[in-house]
Amino acid sequence: LYIGEATGGKIRRLRLSNNDVVTLATGFNAISSIAIDGDFLYFIENTANSIRKLDLRNNSATLFASGGNLNQPYGLVIVGDYLYVTVAT
């Protein structure tokens, strides 16, 4: 189970079999949604109007998208080869 802390700015992994919690990435603001595609975890950093991509193999996060039409993004879902984002109007 992956957890994005809205106020703590951390992405964590919880192993359900033993309740072990591991912090994968820190230093983000207002994480509001997570979507997983293979070895990659996408998450919204709402106050920065951006989507970040976390490589789960080495826990490195990069900027995936920002600006443009990303006006307060708050939801993500992956369907096939597409990442859909919901934004405020």
Short mmCIF file of N, CA, C and O in Angstrom, two decimals:
data_model
loop_
_atom_site.label_atom_id
_atom_site.label_comp_id
_atom_site.label_asym_id
_atom_site.label_seq_id
_atom_site.Cartn_x
_atom_site.Cartn_y
_atom_site.Cartn_z
N LEU A 1 0.86 -1.16 0.00
CA LEU A 1 0.00 0.00 0.00
C LEU A 1 0.90 1.23 0.00
O LEU A 1 1.85 1.31 0.79
N TYR A 2 0.63 2.17 -0.93
CA TYR A 2 1.42 3.41 -0.98
C TYR A 2 0.59 4.54 -0.38
O TYR A 2 -0.62 4.62 -0.60
N ILE A 3 1.26 5.40 0.35
CA ILE A 3 0.60 6.50 1.07
C ILE A 3 1.29 7.80 0.71
O ILE A 3 2.52 7.91 0.79
N GLY A 4 0.49 8.79 0.33
CA GLY A 4 1.00 10.14 0.10
C GLY A 4 0.51 11.03 1.21
O GLY A 4 -0.69 11.16 1.43
N GLU A 5 1.42 11.63 1.95
CA GLU A 5 1.04 12.49 3.07
C GLU A 5 0.78 13.91 2.56
O GLU A 5 1.69 14.57 2.06
N ALA A 6 -0.45 14.35 2.70
CA ALA A 6 -0.82 15.69 2.23
C ALA A 6 -0.06 16.78 2.98
O ALA A 6 0.42 17.73 2.39
N THR A 7 0.06 16.66 4.30
CA THR A 7 0.74 17.70 5.07
C THR A 7 2.19 17.36 5.37
O THR A 7 2.99 18.26 5.58
N GLY A 8 2.55 16.10 5.37
CA GLY A 8 3.93 15.71 5.67
C GLY A 8 4.85 15.73 4.48
O GLY A 8 6.07 15.71 4.62
N GLY A 9 4.27 15.74 3.26
CA GLY A 9 5.08 15.82 2.05
C GLY A 9 5.91 14.58 1.76
O GLY A 9 6.95 14.67 1.13
N LYS A 10 5.43 13.41 2.23
CA LYS A 10 6.20 12.18 2.05
C LYS A 10 5.38 11.15 1.28
O LYS A 10 4.17 11.12 1.36
N ILE A 11 6.10 10.30 0.54
CA ILE A 11 5.52 9.11 -0.07
C ILE A 11 6.05 7.94 0.73
O ILE A 11 7.27 7.80 0.91
N ARG A 12 5.14 7.10 1.21
CA ARG A 12 5.54 5.96 2.03
C ARG A 12 4.94 4.68 1.48
O ARG A 12 3.92 4.70 0.80
N ARG A 13 5.58 3.57 1.80
CA ARG A 13 5.08 2.25 1.46
C ARG A 13 4.79 1.48 2.74
O ARG A 13 5.65 1.42 3.63
N LEU A 14 3.60 0.93 2.85
CA LEU A 14 3.20 0.12 4.00
C LEU A 14 3.08 -1.32 3.55
O LEU A 14 2.30 -1.63 2.64
N ARG A 15 3.87 -2.21 4.13
CA ARG A 15 3.78 -3.64 3.83
C ARG A 15 2.68 -4.22 4.72
O ARG A 15 2.79 -4.20 5.94
N LEU A 16 1.63 -4.67 4.10
CA LEU A 16 0.45 -5.13 4.84
C LEU A 16 0.70 -6.38 5.66
O LEU A 16 0.05 -6.59 6.69
N SER A 17 1.64 -7.21 5.25
CA SER A 17 1.89 -8.47 5.97
C SER A 17 2.48 -8.26 7.35
O SER A 17 2.26 -9.07 8.25
N ASN A 18 3.24 -7.16 7.55
CA ASN A 18 3.87 -6.94 8.86
C ASN A 18 3.79 -5.50 9.35
O ASN A 18 4.42 -5.15 10.33
N ASN A 19 3.02 -4.64 8.65
CA ASN A 19 2.85 -3.24 9.01
C ASN A 19 4.14 -2.43 8.98
O ASN A 19 4.25 -1.38 9.62
N ASP A 20 5.14 -2.89 8.24
CA ASP A 20 6.40 -2.17 8.09
C ASP A 20 6.18 -0.97 7.18
O ASP A 20 5.64 -1.09 6.08
N VAL A 21 6.61 0.22 7.63
CA VAL A 21 6.46 1.45 6.86
C VAL A 21 7.84 1.95 6.45
O VAL A 21 8.74 2.07 7.28
N VAL A 22 7.99 2.25 5.15
CA VAL A 22 9.24 2.75 4.62
C VAL A 22 8.96 4.07 3.89
O VAL A 22 8.01 4.15 3.10
N THR A 23 9.75 5.09 4.18
CA THR A 23 9.63 6.36 3.47
C THR A 23 10.43 6.27 2.18
O THR A 23 11.62 5.97 2.20
N LEU A 24 9.76 6.54 1.05
CA LEU A 24 10.40 6.46 -0.26
C LEU A 24 10.89 7.81 -0.77
O LEU A 24 11.90 7.88 -1.46
N ALA A 25 10.15 8.88 -0.46
CA ALA A 25 10.53 10.21 -0.94
C ALA A 25 9.97 11.26 0.02
O ALA A 25 8.92 11.06 0.62
N THR A 26 10.67 12.37 0.15
CA THR A 26 10.25 13.45 1.05
C THR A 26 10.44 14.80 0.38
O THR A 26 11.06 14.91 -0.67
N GLY A 27 9.90 15.84 1.04
CA GLY A 27 10.14 17.20 0.60
C GLY A 27 9.12 17.76 -0.37
O GLY A 27 9.40 18.74 -1.06
N PHE A 28 7.93 17.19 -0.40
CA PHE A 28 6.90 17.65 -1.32
C PHE A 28 5.79 18.35 -0.56
O PHE A 28 5.69 18.25 0.66
N ASN A 29 4.93 19.06 -1.29
CA ASN A 29 3.86 19.82 -0.66
C ASN A 29 2.50 19.38 -1.17
O ASN A 29 2.31 19.26 -2.38
N ALA A 30 1.57 19.15 -0.26
CA ALA A 30 0.17 18.91 -0.59
C ALA A 30 -0.02 17.78 -1.60
O ALA A 30 -0.61 17.97 -2.65
N ILE A 31 0.47 16.59 -1.28
CA ILE A 31 0.27 15.43 -2.14
C ILE A 31 -1.21 15.06 -2.07
O ILE A 31 -1.77 14.88 -1.00
N SER A 32 -1.85 14.99 -3.26
CA SER A 32 -3.30 14.78 -3.24
C SER A 32 -3.77 13.55 -3.98
O SER A 32 -4.92 13.19 -3.85
N SER A 33 -2.94 12.88 -4.74
CA SER A 33 -3.38 11.69 -5.46
C SER A 33 -2.17 10.88 -5.89
O SER A 33 -1.09 11.43 -6.13
N ILE A 34 -2.38 9.56 -6.01
CA ILE A 34 -1.31 8.65 -6.42
C ILE A 34 -1.87 7.70 -7.47
O ILE A 34 -3.01 7.24 -7.35
N ALA A 35 -1.06 7.37 -8.47
CA ALA A 35 -1.39 6.33 -9.45
C ALA A 35 -0.12 5.55 -9.74
O ALA A 35 0.96 6.13 -9.83
N ILE A 36 -0.25 4.24 -9.88
CA ILE A 36 0.92 3.38 -10.08
C ILE A 36 0.83 2.71 -11.45
O ILE A 36 -0.22 2.20 -11.85
N ASP A 37 1.97 2.70 -12.15
CA ASP A 37 2.08 2.03 -13.43
C ASP A 37 3.42 1.29 -13.45
O ASP A 37 4.46 1.90 -13.69
N GLY A 38 3.39 0.00 -13.17
CA GLY A 38 4.62 -0.79 -13.15
C GLY A 38 5.58 -0.31 -12.09
O GLY A 38 5.25 -0.27 -10.91
N ASP A 39 6.78 0.09 -12.51
CA ASP A 39 7.82 0.55 -11.58
C ASP A 39 7.74 2.04 -11.28
O ASP A 39 8.65 2.60 -10.68
N PHE A 40 6.65 2.69 -11.72
CA PHE A 40 6.54 4.13 -11.52
C PHE A 40 5.28 4.50 -10.75
O PHE A 40 4.21 3.94 -10.96
N LEU A 41 5.45 5.44 -9.83
CA LEU A 41 4.35 5.98 -9.04
C LEU A 41 4.24 7.45 -9.40
O LEU A 41 5.22 8.19 -9.30
N TYR A 42 3.08 7.85 -9.87
CA TYR A 42 2.82 9.25 -10.21
C TYR A 42 2.04 9.88 -9.06
O TYR A 42 1.16 9.23 -8.49
N PHE A 43 2.37 11.10 -8.72
CA PHE A 43 1.61 11.77 -7.66
C PHE A 43 1.50 13.25 -7.95
O PHE A 43 2.34 13.85 -8.64
N ILE A 44 0.44 13.84 -7.43
CA ILE A 44 0.18 15.26 -7.61
C ILE A 44 0.75 16.03 -6.43
O ILE A 44 0.55 15.65 -5.28
N GLU A 45 1.47 17.08 -6.75
CA GLU A 45 1.90 18.05 -5.76
C GLU A 45 1.01 19.28 -6.00
O GLU A 45 1.29 20.12 -6.85
N ASN A 46 -0.11 19.31 -5.29
CA ASN A 46 -1.20 20.22 -5.60
C ASN A 46 -0.80 21.68 -5.57
O ASN A 46 -1.11 22.43 -6.50
N THR A 47 -0.14 22.14 -4.53
CA THR A 47 0.19 23.57 -4.42
C THR A 47 1.21 24.01 -5.46
O THR A 47 1.33 25.19 -5.74
N ALA A 48 1.94 23.07 -6.04
CA ALA A 48 2.91 23.41 -7.08
C ALA A 48 2.32 23.22 -8.48
O ALA A 48 3.02 23.42 -9.48
N ASN A 49 1.03 22.82 -8.55
CA ASN A 49 0.37 22.57 -9.84
C ASN A 49 1.23 21.65 -10.71
O ASN A 49 1.50 21.93 -11.88
N SER A 50 1.67 20.53 -10.12
CA SER A 50 2.57 19.66 -10.85
C SER A 50 2.26 18.18 -10.58
O SER A 50 1.63 17.83 -9.60
N ILE A 51 2.75 17.36 -11.50
CA ILE A 51 2.70 15.90 -11.35
C ILE A 51 4.14 15.43 -11.32
O ILE A 51 4.96 15.81 -12.16
N ARG A 52 4.44 14.61 -10.36
CA ARG A 52 5.79 14.06 -10.22
C ARG A 52 5.75 12.55 -10.51
O ARG A 52 4.73 11.90 -10.34
N LYS A 53 6.90 12.04 -10.91
CA LYS A 53 7.03 10.62 -11.25
C LYS A 53 8.13 10.04 -10.37
O LYS A 53 9.27 10.50 -10.40
N LEU A 54 7.77 9.04 -9.57
CA LEU A 54 8.72 8.40 -8.65
C LEU A 54 9.09 7.03 -9.21
O LEU A 54 8.21 6.20 -9.44
N ASP A 55 10.36 6.82 -9.45
CA ASP A 55 10.86 5.52 -9.91
C ASP A 55 10.98 4.63 -8.68
O ASP A 55 11.81 4.90 -7.79
N LEU A 56 10.17 3.59 -8.60
CA LEU A 56 10.16 2.73 -7.41
C LEU A 56 11.38 1.83 -7.33
O LEU A 56 11.63 1.23 -6.27
N ARG A 57 12.17 1.74 -8.38
CA ARG A 57 13.38 0.92 -8.35
C ARG A 57 14.50 1.60 -7.58
O ARG A 57 15.32 0.94 -6.94
N ASN A 58 14.54 2.95 -7.64
CA ASN A 58 15.63 3.67 -6.95
C ASN A 58 15.13 4.86 -6.13
O ASN A 58 15.94 5.62 -5.62
N ASN A 59 13.81 5.03 -6.04
CA ASN A 59 13.17 6.09 -5.23
C ASN A 59 13.56 7.51 -5.65
O ASN A 59 13.57 8.42 -4.83
N SER A 60 13.85 7.70 -6.94
CA SER A 60 14.15 9.04 -7.41
C SER A 60 12.89 9.65 -8.03
O SER A 60 12.18 8.99 -8.79
N ALA A 61 12.61 10.89 -7.67
CA ALA A 61 11.43 11.59 -8.17
C ALA A 61 11.85 12.67 -9.15
O ALA A 61 12.83 13.39 -8.93
N THR A 62 11.09 12.77 -10.25
CA THR A 62 11.34 13.80 -11.25
C THR A 62 10.03 14.51 -11.56
O THR A 62 8.95 13.97 -11.32
N LEU A 63 10.14 15.70 -12.10
CA LEU A 63 8.97 16.44 -12.53
C LEU A 63 8.45 15.81 -13.81
O LEU A 63 9.19 15.66 -14.78
N PHE A 64 7.17 15.43 -13.83
CA PHE A 64 6.57 14.82 -15.01
C PHE A 64 5.79 15.85 -15.84
O PHE A 64 5.89 15.88 -17.05
N ALA A 65 5.04 16.72 -15.16
CA ALA A 65 4.27 17.76 -15.86
C ALA A 65 3.98 18.90 -14.90
O ALA A 65 3.80 18.69 -13.70
N SER A 66 3.92 20.12 -15.45
CA SER A 66 3.55 21.28 -14.64
C SER A 66 3.09 22.40 -15.56
O SER A 66 3.33 22.37 -16.77
N GLY A 67 2.43 23.40 -14.96
CA GLY A 67 1.99 24.55 -15.73
C GLY A 67 0.90 24.21 -16.71
O GLY A 67 0.18 23.23 -16.55
N GLY A 68 0.77 25.01 -17.74
CA GLY A 68 -0.23 24.77 -18.77
C GLY A 68 -1.62 24.69 -18.20
O GLY A 68 -2.09 25.60 -17.53
N ASN A 69 -2.28 23.58 -18.44
CA ASN A 69 -3.65 23.37 -17.98
C ASN A 69 -3.75 22.72 -16.61
O ASN A 69 -4.83 22.32 -16.20
N LEU A 70 -2.65 22.59 -15.90
CA LEU A 70 -2.68 21.96 -14.57
C LEU A 70 -3.06 23.00 -13.52
O LEU A 70 -2.23 23.46 -12.75
N ASN A 71 -4.31 23.37 -13.47
CA ASN A 71 -4.81 24.33 -12.50
C ASN A 71 -5.34 23.57 -11.29
O ASN A 71 -6.43 23.05 -11.32
N GLN A 72 -4.55 23.49 -10.27
CA GLN A 72 -4.89 22.77 -9.04
C GLN A 72 -5.32 21.33 -9.33
O GLN A 72 -6.45 20.94 -9.07
N PRO A 73 -4.41 20.50 -9.85
CA PRO A 73 -4.75 19.11 -10.09
C PRO A 73 -5.02 18.39 -8.77
O PRO A 73 -4.41 18.71 -7.75
N TYR A 74 -5.97 17.47 -8.77
CA TYR A 74 -6.26 16.76 -7.52
C TYR A 74 -6.58 15.29 -7.69
O TYR A 74 -6.76 14.58 -6.70
N GLY A 75 -6.65 14.77 -8.91
CA GLY A 75 -6.94 13.35 -9.08
C GLY A 75 -6.18 12.77 -10.26
O GLY A 75 -5.97 13.44 -11.27
N LEU A 76 -5.74 11.51 -10.11
CA LEU A 76 -5.02 10.80 -11.16
C LEU A 76 -5.61 9.41 -11.32
O LEU A 76 -6.00 8.78 -10.35
N VAL A 77 -5.62 8.92 -12.57
CA VAL A 77 -5.95 7.52 -12.83
C VAL A 77 -5.24 7.12 -14.11
O VAL A 77 -5.08 7.93 -15.03
N ILE A 78 -4.76 5.89 -14.14
CA ILE A 78 -4.11 5.36 -15.33
C ILE A 78 -5.04 4.33 -15.94
O ILE A 78 -5.49 3.41 -15.26
N VAL A 79 -5.30 4.50 -17.24
CA VAL A 79 -6.10 3.54 -17.99
C VAL A 79 -5.31 3.21 -19.25
O VAL A 79 -5.08 4.08 -20.09
N GLY A 80 -4.86 1.97 -19.35
CA GLY A 80 -4.03 1.59 -20.49
C GLY A 80 -2.75 2.39 -20.52
O GLY A 80 -2.01 2.43 -19.54
N ASP A 81 -2.50 3.06 -21.63
CA ASP A 81 -1.29 3.86 -21.79
C ASP A 81 -1.50 5.33 -21.46
O ASP A 81 -0.65 6.16 -21.77
N TYR A 82 -2.65 5.67 -20.86
CA TYR A 82 -2.99 7.07 -20.62
C TYR A 82 -3.07 7.39 -19.13
O TYR A 82 -3.61 6.62 -18.35
N LEU A 83 -2.55 8.57 -18.78
CA LEU A 83 -2.66 9.11 -17.43
C LEU A 83 -3.67 10.25 -17.50
O LEU A 83 -3.45 11.23 -18.21
N TYR A 84 -4.79 10.09 -16.79
CA TYR A 84 -5.82 11.12 -16.77
C TYR A 84 -5.71 11.91 -15.48
O TYR A 84 -5.44 11.35 -14.41
N VAL A 85 -5.93 13.22 -15.60
CA VAL A 85 -5.80 14.14 -14.46
C VAL A 85 -7.07 14.95 -14.33
O VAL A 85 -7.60 15.47 -15.32
N THR A 86 -7.59 15.06 -13.11
CA THR A 86 -8.70 15.98 -12.86
C THR A 86 -8.12 17.25 -12.27
O THR A 86 -7.18 17.22 -11.47
N VAL A 87 -8.68 18.39 -12.71
CA VAL A 87 -8.20 19.69 -12.26
C VAL A 87 -9.38 20.56 -11.84
O VAL A 87 -10.51 20.32 -12.24
N ALA A 88 -9.09 21.58 -11.04
CA ALA A 88 -10.11 22.56 -10.67
C ALA A 88 -10.40 23.43 -11.88
O ALA A 88 -9.55 23.60 -12.75
N THR A 89 -11.58 23.98 -11.93
CA THR A 89 -11.92 24.84 -13.07
C THR A 89 -11.70 26.28 -12.74
O THR A 89 -11.57 26.68 -11.63
#
